[in-house]
Coordinates of C-alpha atoms and ligand atoms in Angstrom, one line a residue:
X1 CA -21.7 13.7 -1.6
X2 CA -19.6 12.7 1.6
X3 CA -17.0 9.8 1.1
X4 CA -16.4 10.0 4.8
X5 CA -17.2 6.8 6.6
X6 CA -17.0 4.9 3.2
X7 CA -14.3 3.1 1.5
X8 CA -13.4 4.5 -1.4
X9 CA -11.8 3.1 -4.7
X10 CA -9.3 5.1 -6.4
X11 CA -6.2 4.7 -8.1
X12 CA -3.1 3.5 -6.6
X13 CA 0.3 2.7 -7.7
X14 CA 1.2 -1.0 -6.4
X15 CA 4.8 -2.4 -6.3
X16 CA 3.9 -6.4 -6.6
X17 CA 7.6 -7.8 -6.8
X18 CA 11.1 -6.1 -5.9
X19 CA 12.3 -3.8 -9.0
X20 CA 9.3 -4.8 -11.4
X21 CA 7.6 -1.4 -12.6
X22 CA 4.8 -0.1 -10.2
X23 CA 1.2 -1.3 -12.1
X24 CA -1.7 1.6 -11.5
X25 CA -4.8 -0.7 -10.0
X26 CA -8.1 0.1 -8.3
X27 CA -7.9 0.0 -4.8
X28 CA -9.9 -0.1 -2.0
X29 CA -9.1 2.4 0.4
X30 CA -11.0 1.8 4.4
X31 CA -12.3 4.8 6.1
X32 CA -9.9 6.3 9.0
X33 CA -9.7 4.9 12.4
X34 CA -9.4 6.3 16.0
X35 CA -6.7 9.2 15.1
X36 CA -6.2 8.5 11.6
X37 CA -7.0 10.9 8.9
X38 CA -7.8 10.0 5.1
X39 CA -6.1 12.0 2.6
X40 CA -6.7 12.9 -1.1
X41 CA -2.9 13.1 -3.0
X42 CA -2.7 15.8 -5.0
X43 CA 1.0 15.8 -5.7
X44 CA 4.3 13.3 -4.7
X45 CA 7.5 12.6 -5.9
X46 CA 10.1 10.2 -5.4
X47 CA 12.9 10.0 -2.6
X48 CA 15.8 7.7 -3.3
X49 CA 14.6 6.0 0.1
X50 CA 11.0 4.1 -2.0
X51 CA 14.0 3.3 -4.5
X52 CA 15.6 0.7 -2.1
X53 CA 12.5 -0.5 -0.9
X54 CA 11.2 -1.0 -4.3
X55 CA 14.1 -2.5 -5.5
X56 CA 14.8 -4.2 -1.9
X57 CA 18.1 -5.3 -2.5
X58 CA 19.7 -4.2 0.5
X59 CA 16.7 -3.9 2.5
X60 CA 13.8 -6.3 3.6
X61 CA 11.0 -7.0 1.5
X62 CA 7.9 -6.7 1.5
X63 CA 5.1 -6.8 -1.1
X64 CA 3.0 -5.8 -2.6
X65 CA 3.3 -2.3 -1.3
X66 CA 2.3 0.9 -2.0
X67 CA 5.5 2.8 -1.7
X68 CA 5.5 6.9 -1.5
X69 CA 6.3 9.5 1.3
X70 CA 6.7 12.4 -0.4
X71 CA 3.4 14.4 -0.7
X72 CA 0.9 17.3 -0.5
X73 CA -2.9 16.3 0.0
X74 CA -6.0 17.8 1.3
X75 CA -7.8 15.9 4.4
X76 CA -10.8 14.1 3.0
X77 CA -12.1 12.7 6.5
X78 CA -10.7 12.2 9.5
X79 CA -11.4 9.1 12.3
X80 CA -12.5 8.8 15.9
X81 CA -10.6 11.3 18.1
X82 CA -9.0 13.3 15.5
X83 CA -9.3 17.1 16.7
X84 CA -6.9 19.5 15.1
X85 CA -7.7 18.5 12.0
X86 CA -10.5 18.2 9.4
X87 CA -12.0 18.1 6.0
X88 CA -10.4 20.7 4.0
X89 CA -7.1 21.1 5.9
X90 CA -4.2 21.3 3.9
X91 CA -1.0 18.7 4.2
X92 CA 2.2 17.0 4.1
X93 CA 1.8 13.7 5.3
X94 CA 5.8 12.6 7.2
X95 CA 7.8 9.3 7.4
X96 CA 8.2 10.2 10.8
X97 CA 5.4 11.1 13.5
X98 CA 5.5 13.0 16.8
X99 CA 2.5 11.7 19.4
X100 CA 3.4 14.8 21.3
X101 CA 3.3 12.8 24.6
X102 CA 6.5 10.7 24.6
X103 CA 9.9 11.6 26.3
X104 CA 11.1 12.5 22.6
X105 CA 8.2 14.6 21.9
X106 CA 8.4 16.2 25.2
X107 CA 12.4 16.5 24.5
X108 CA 13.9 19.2 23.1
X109 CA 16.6 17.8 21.5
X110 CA 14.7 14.5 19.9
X111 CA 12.1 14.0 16.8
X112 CA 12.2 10.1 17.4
X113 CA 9.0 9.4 18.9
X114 CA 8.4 6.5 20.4
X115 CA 4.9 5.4 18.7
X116 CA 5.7 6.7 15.7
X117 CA 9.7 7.1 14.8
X118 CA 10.4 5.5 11.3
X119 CA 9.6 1.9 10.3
X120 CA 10.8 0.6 7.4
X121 CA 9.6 -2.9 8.0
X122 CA 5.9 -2.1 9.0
X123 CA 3.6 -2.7 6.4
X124 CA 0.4 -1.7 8.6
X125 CA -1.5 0.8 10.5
X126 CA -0.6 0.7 14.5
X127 CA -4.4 0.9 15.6
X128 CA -5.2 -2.6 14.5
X129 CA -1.7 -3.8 12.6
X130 CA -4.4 -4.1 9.7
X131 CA -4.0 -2.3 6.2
X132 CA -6.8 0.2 5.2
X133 CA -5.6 -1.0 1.3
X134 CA -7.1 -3.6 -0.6
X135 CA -7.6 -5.3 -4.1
X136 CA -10.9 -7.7 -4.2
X137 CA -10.2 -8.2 -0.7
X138 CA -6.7 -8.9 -0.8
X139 CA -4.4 -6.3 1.6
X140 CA -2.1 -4.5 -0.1
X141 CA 0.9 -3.4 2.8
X142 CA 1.5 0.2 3.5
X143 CA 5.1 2.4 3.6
X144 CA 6.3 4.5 6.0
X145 CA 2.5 5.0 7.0
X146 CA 3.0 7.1 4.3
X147 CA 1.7 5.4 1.0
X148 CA 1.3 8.3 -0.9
X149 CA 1.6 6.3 -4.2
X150 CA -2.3 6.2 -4.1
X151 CA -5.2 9.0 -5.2
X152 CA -6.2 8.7 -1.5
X153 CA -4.0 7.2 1.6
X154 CA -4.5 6.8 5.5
X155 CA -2.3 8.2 7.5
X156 CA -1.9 8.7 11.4
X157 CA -2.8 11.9 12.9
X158 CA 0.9 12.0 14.3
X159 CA 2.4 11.8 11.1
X160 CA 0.2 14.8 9.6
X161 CA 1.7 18.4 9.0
X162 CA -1.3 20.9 9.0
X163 CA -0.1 24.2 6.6
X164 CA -0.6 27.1 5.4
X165 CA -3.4 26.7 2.7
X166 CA -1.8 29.1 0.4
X167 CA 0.9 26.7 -0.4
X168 CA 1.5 25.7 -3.3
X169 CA 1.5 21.8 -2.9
X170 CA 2.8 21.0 -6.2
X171 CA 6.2 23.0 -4.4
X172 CA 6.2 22.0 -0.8
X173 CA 5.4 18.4 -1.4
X174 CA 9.2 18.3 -1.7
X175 CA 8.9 19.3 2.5
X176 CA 7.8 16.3 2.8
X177 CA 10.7 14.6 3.2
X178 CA 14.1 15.4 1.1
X179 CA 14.5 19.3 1.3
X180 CA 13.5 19.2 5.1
X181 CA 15.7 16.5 5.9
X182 CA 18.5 17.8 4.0
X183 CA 18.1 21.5 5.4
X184 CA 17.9 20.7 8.7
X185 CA 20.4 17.6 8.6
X186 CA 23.1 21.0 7.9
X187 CA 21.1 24.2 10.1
X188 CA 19.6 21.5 12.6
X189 CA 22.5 19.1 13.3
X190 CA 25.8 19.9 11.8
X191 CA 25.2 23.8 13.1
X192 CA 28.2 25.4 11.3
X193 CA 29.1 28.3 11.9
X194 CA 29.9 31.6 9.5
X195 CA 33.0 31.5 7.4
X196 CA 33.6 27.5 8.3
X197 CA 34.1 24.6 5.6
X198 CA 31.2 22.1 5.1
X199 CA 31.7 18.8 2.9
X200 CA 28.4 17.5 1.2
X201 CA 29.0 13.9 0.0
X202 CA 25.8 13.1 -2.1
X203 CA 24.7 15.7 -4.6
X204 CA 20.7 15.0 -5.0
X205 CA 18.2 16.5 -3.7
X206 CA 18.6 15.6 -0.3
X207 CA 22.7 16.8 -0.4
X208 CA 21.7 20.0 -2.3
X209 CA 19.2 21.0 0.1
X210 CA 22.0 20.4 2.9
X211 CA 24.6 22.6 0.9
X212 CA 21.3 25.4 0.9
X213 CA 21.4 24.6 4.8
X214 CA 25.3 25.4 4.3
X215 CA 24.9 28.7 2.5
X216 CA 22.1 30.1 4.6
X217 CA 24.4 29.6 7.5
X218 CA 27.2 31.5 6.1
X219 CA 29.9 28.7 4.9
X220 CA 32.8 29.9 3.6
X221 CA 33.2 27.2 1.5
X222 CA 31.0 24.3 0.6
X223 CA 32.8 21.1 -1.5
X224 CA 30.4 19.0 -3.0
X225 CA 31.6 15.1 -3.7
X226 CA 29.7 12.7 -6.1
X227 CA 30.7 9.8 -8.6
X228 CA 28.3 11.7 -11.4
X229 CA 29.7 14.3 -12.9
X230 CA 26.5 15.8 -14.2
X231 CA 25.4 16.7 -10.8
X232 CA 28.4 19.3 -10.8
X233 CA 26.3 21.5 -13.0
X234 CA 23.4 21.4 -11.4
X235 CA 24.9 21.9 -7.9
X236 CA 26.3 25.3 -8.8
X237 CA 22.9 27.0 -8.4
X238 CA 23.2 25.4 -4.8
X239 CA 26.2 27.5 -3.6
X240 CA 28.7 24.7 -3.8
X241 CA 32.1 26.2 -4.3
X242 CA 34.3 23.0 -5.2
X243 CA 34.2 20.1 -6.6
X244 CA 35.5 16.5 -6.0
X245 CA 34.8 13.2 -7.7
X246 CA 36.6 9.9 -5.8
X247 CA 36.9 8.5 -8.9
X248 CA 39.7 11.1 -10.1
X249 CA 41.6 10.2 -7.0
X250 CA 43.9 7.7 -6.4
X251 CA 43.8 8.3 -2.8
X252 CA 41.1 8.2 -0.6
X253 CA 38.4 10.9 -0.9
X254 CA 38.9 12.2 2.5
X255 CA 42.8 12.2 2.3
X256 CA 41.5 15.1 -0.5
X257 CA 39.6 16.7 1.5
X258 CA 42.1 17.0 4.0
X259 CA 44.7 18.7 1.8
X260 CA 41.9 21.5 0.2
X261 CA 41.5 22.5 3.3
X262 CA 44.3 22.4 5.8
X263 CA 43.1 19.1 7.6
X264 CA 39.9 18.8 7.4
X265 CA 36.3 20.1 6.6
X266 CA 34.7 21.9 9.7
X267 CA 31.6 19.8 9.2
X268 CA 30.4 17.4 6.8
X269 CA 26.7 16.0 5.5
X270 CA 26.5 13.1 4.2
X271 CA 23.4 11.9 1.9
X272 CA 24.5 9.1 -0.1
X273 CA 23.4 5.9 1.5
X274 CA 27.0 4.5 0.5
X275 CA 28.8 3.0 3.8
X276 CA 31.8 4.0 1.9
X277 CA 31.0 8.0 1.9
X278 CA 29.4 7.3 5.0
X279 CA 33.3 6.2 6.6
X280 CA 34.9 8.9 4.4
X281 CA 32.8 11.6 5.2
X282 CA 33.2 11.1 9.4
X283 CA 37.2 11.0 8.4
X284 CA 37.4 14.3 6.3
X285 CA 36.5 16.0 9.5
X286 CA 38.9 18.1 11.2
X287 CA 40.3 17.1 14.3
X288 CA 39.6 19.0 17.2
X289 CA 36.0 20.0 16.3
X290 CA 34.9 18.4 13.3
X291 CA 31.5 17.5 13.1
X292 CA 29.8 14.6 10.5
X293 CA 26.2 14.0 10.4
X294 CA 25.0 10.9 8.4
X295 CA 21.3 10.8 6.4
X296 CA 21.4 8.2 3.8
X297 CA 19.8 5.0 4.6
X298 CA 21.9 2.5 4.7
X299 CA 22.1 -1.3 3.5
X300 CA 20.1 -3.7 6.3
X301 CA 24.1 -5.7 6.4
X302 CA 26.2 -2.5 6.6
X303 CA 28.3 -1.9 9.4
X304 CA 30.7 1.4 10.3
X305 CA 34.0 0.9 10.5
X306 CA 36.7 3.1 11.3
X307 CA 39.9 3.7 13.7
X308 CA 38.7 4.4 17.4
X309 CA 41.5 7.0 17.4
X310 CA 39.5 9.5 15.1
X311 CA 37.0 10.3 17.5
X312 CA 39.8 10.2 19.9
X313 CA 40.9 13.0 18.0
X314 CA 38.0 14.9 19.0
X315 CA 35.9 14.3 15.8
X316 CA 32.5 14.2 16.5
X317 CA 29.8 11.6 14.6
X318 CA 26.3 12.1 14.3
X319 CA 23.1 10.8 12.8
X320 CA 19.7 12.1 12.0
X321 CA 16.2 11.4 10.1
X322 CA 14.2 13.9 9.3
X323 CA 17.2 16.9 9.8
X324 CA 15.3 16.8 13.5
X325 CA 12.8 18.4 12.8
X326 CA 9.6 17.7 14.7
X327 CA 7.3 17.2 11.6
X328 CA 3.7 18.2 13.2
X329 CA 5.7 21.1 15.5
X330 CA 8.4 22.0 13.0
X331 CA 7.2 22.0 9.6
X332 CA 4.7 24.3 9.4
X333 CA 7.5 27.2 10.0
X334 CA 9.4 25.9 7.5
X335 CA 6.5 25.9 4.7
X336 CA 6.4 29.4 5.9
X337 CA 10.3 29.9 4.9
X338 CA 9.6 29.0 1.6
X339 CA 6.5 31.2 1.4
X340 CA 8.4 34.3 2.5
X341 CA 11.1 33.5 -0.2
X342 CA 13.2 32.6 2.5
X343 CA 13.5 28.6 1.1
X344 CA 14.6 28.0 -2.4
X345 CA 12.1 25.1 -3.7
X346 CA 11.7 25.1 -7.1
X347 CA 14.7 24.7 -8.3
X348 CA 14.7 21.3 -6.6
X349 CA 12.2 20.3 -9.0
X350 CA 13.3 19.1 -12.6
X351 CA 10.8 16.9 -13.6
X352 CA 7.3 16.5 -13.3
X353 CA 4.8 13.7 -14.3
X354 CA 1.4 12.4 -14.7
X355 CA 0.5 9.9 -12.3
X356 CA -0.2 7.4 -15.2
X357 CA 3.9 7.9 -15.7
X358 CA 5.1 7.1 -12.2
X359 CA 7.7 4.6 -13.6
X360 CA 9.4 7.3 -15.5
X361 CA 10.4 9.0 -12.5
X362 CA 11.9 5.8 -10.8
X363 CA 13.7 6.2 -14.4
X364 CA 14.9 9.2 -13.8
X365 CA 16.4 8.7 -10.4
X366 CA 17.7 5.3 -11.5
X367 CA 19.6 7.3 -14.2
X368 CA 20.9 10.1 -11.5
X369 CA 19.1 12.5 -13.5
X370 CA 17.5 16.0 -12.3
X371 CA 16.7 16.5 -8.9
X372 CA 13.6 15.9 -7.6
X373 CA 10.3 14.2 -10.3
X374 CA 6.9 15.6 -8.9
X375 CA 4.1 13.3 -9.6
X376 CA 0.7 14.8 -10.9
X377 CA -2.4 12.7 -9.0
X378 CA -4.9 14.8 -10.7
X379 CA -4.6 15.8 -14.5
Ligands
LIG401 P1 19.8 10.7 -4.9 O1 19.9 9.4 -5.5 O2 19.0 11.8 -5.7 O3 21.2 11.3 -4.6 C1 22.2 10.6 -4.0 C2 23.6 11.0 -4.7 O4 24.6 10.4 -4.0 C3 23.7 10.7 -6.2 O5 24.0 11.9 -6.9 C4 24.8 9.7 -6.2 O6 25.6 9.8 -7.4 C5 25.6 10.0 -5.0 N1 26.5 9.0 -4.5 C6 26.2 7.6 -4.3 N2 27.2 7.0 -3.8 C7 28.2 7.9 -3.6 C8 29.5 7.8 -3.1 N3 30.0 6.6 -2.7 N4 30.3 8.9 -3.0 C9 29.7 10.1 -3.4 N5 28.5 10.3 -4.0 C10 27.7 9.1 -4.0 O7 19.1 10.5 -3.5 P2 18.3 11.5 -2.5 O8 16.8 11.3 -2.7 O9 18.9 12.8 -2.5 O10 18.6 10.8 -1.1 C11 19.9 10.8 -0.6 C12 20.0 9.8 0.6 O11 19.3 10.3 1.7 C13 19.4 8.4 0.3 O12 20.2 7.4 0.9 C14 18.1 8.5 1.0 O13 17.6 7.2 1.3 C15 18.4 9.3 2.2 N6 17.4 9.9 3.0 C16 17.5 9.9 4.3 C17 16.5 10.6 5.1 C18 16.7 10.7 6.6 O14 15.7 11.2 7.2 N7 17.8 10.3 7.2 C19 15.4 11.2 4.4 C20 15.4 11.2 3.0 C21 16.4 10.5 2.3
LIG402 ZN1 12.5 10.4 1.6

């Protein structure tokens, strides 16, 4: 029997108040509109980004939400003027779209597309600025246009990656959004070259899959910094070389860095979503051709603050989402990386739950433990 055209009721994972654990309610979930698709979750985990929105202490809120961006699904039915995809097609759905027609999608250098570049604020679909969720009625407000906290979800065409069907979803859900952005935040944006020094400042998943992005590339050395000390162990199987805690130092972290290595790391990647590491990891650069890229979201009230004679120095200071990639373009080939053993995944994933246990893996990230937690949607 064919759902498509009908709203279906499922499970979904709703955040009612900021930091109060998710409750798992029936939800109504409206068919797909002009070039939307609906998709059936099979597996998500959690990014430290639905952290700060659920929690929302830095960062507007909005509720209740269905948080999750994260994912691998399969296409359940797709809406008015959807064409290169259907039924059956396998998924990640991405924080971030690409309309292909805008002068970033038609740019080389750009993945912030116009109609479709992160929102954090947005709570509904750009068709009709309606939600497709609901409760008796009620609208529930969507994330990233991502929502994949939810047995099925309605996402826009743009922000679809169609794979390789062979792919394990359970593994490349992690694509989704950390590994990606991590990886290409180093190969994409910092762009060291062999033998030079790359600083990672944040050592979860996101940071480790930017120190991967390191090694692949040939870094001579790659020094990790973190305030836990537990994700020292874990990041050795990640080719970081060295180790530096800022709490061990009296001196500023990147006053360390800078006498490790001569003065300064050749590029650094930061993915900590501290202003702090954000400031220290643009001045452990070295001058002349240093290059920092930041990824961690920040607070909505921080601001960047540093002397205008380090970029004088010819330190450069960069930014990205999404480590560039062009999610409908890009990430295809990189599913393929992992599938020719190219990509390291599964070490990235420590922990793994049952839907029914979603709060244990905002738990686990809340305690900085393990890497990434993939949630099971079907048992
Ligand atoms: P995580 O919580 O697993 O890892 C963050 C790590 O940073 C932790 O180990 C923590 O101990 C460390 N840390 C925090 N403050 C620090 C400081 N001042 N100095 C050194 N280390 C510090 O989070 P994650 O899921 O790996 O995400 C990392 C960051 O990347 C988050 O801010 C997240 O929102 C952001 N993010 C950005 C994008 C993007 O496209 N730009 C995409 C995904 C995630
Ligand atoms: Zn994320």
């Amino acid at each position: 029997m064919s759902t498509a055209g009908q709203v279906i009721r499922c499970k979904a994972a709703v955040a009612w108040e900021s930091g109060k654990p998710l409750s798992i309610e029936e939800v109504e979930v409206a068919p797909p509109q002009k070039d939307e698709v609906r998709i059936k979750i099979l597996f998500t985990s959690l990014c430290h980004t639905d952290v700060y929105f659920w929690d929302a202490k830095g960062q507007n809120p909005l509720f209740p939400r269905i948080l999750g961006h994260e994912a691998g699904g399969i296409v359940e039915s797709v809406g008015e003027g959807v064409t290169d995809l259907k039924p059956g097609d396998h998924v990640l759905p991405i924080f971030t779209g690409e309309c292909k027609e805008c002068p970033h999608c038609l740019s080389e250098e750009s993945n912030m597309c116009d109609l479709l570049r992160i929102n954090t604020d947005r709570g509904e679909m750009i068709n009709d600025g309606k939600s497709r969720f609901s409760i008796n009625g009620k609208p529930i407000y969507h994330f990233l246009g991502t929502s994949t906290f939810s047995e099925y979800t309605v996402v826009h065409v743009g922000q679809v990656a169609k794979i390789n069907p062979e792919a394990p979803l359970d593994k490349v859900c992690v694509l989704s959004c950390g590994m990606s952005t991590g990886f290409g935040a180093t190969v994409n944006v910092a762009k060291p070259k062999k033998g030079q020094s790359v600083a990672i400042f944040g050592l979860g998943a996101v940071g480790l899959a930017a120190a991967e992005g390191a090694r692949v590339s040939g870094a001579s050395r790659i020094i990790g910094v973190d305030l836990n000390p537990s994700r020292f162990e874990l990041a050795k199987n990640f080719g970081v070389t060295e180790f530096v805690n800022p709490k061990d130092h009296k001196k500023p972290v990147q006053e360390v860095i800078a006498e490790m290595t001569g003065g300064g790391v050749d590029r650094s990647v930061e993915c900590t979503g501290s202003i702090q590491a954000m400031i220290s990891a643009f001045e452990c650069v070295h001058d002349g051709w240093g290059v920092a890229v930041l990824v961690g979201v920040p607070n909505k009230d921080d601001a960047f603050k540093t002397h205008p004679v380090n970029l004088l120095n010819e330190r450069t200071l960069k930014g990205t989402f999404f480590g560039n990639y062009k999610p409908r373009t890009d990430i295809p080939a990189v599913v393929e990386r992992y599938m020719n053993k190219e990509l390291e995944l599964d070490k990235f994933i420590t922990h793994s739950v049952p839907f029914s246990e979603i709060n244990k893996a905002f738990e686990y990230m809340l305690a900085g433990e393990g890497l990434r937690c993939v949630i099971r949607m079907v048992a």
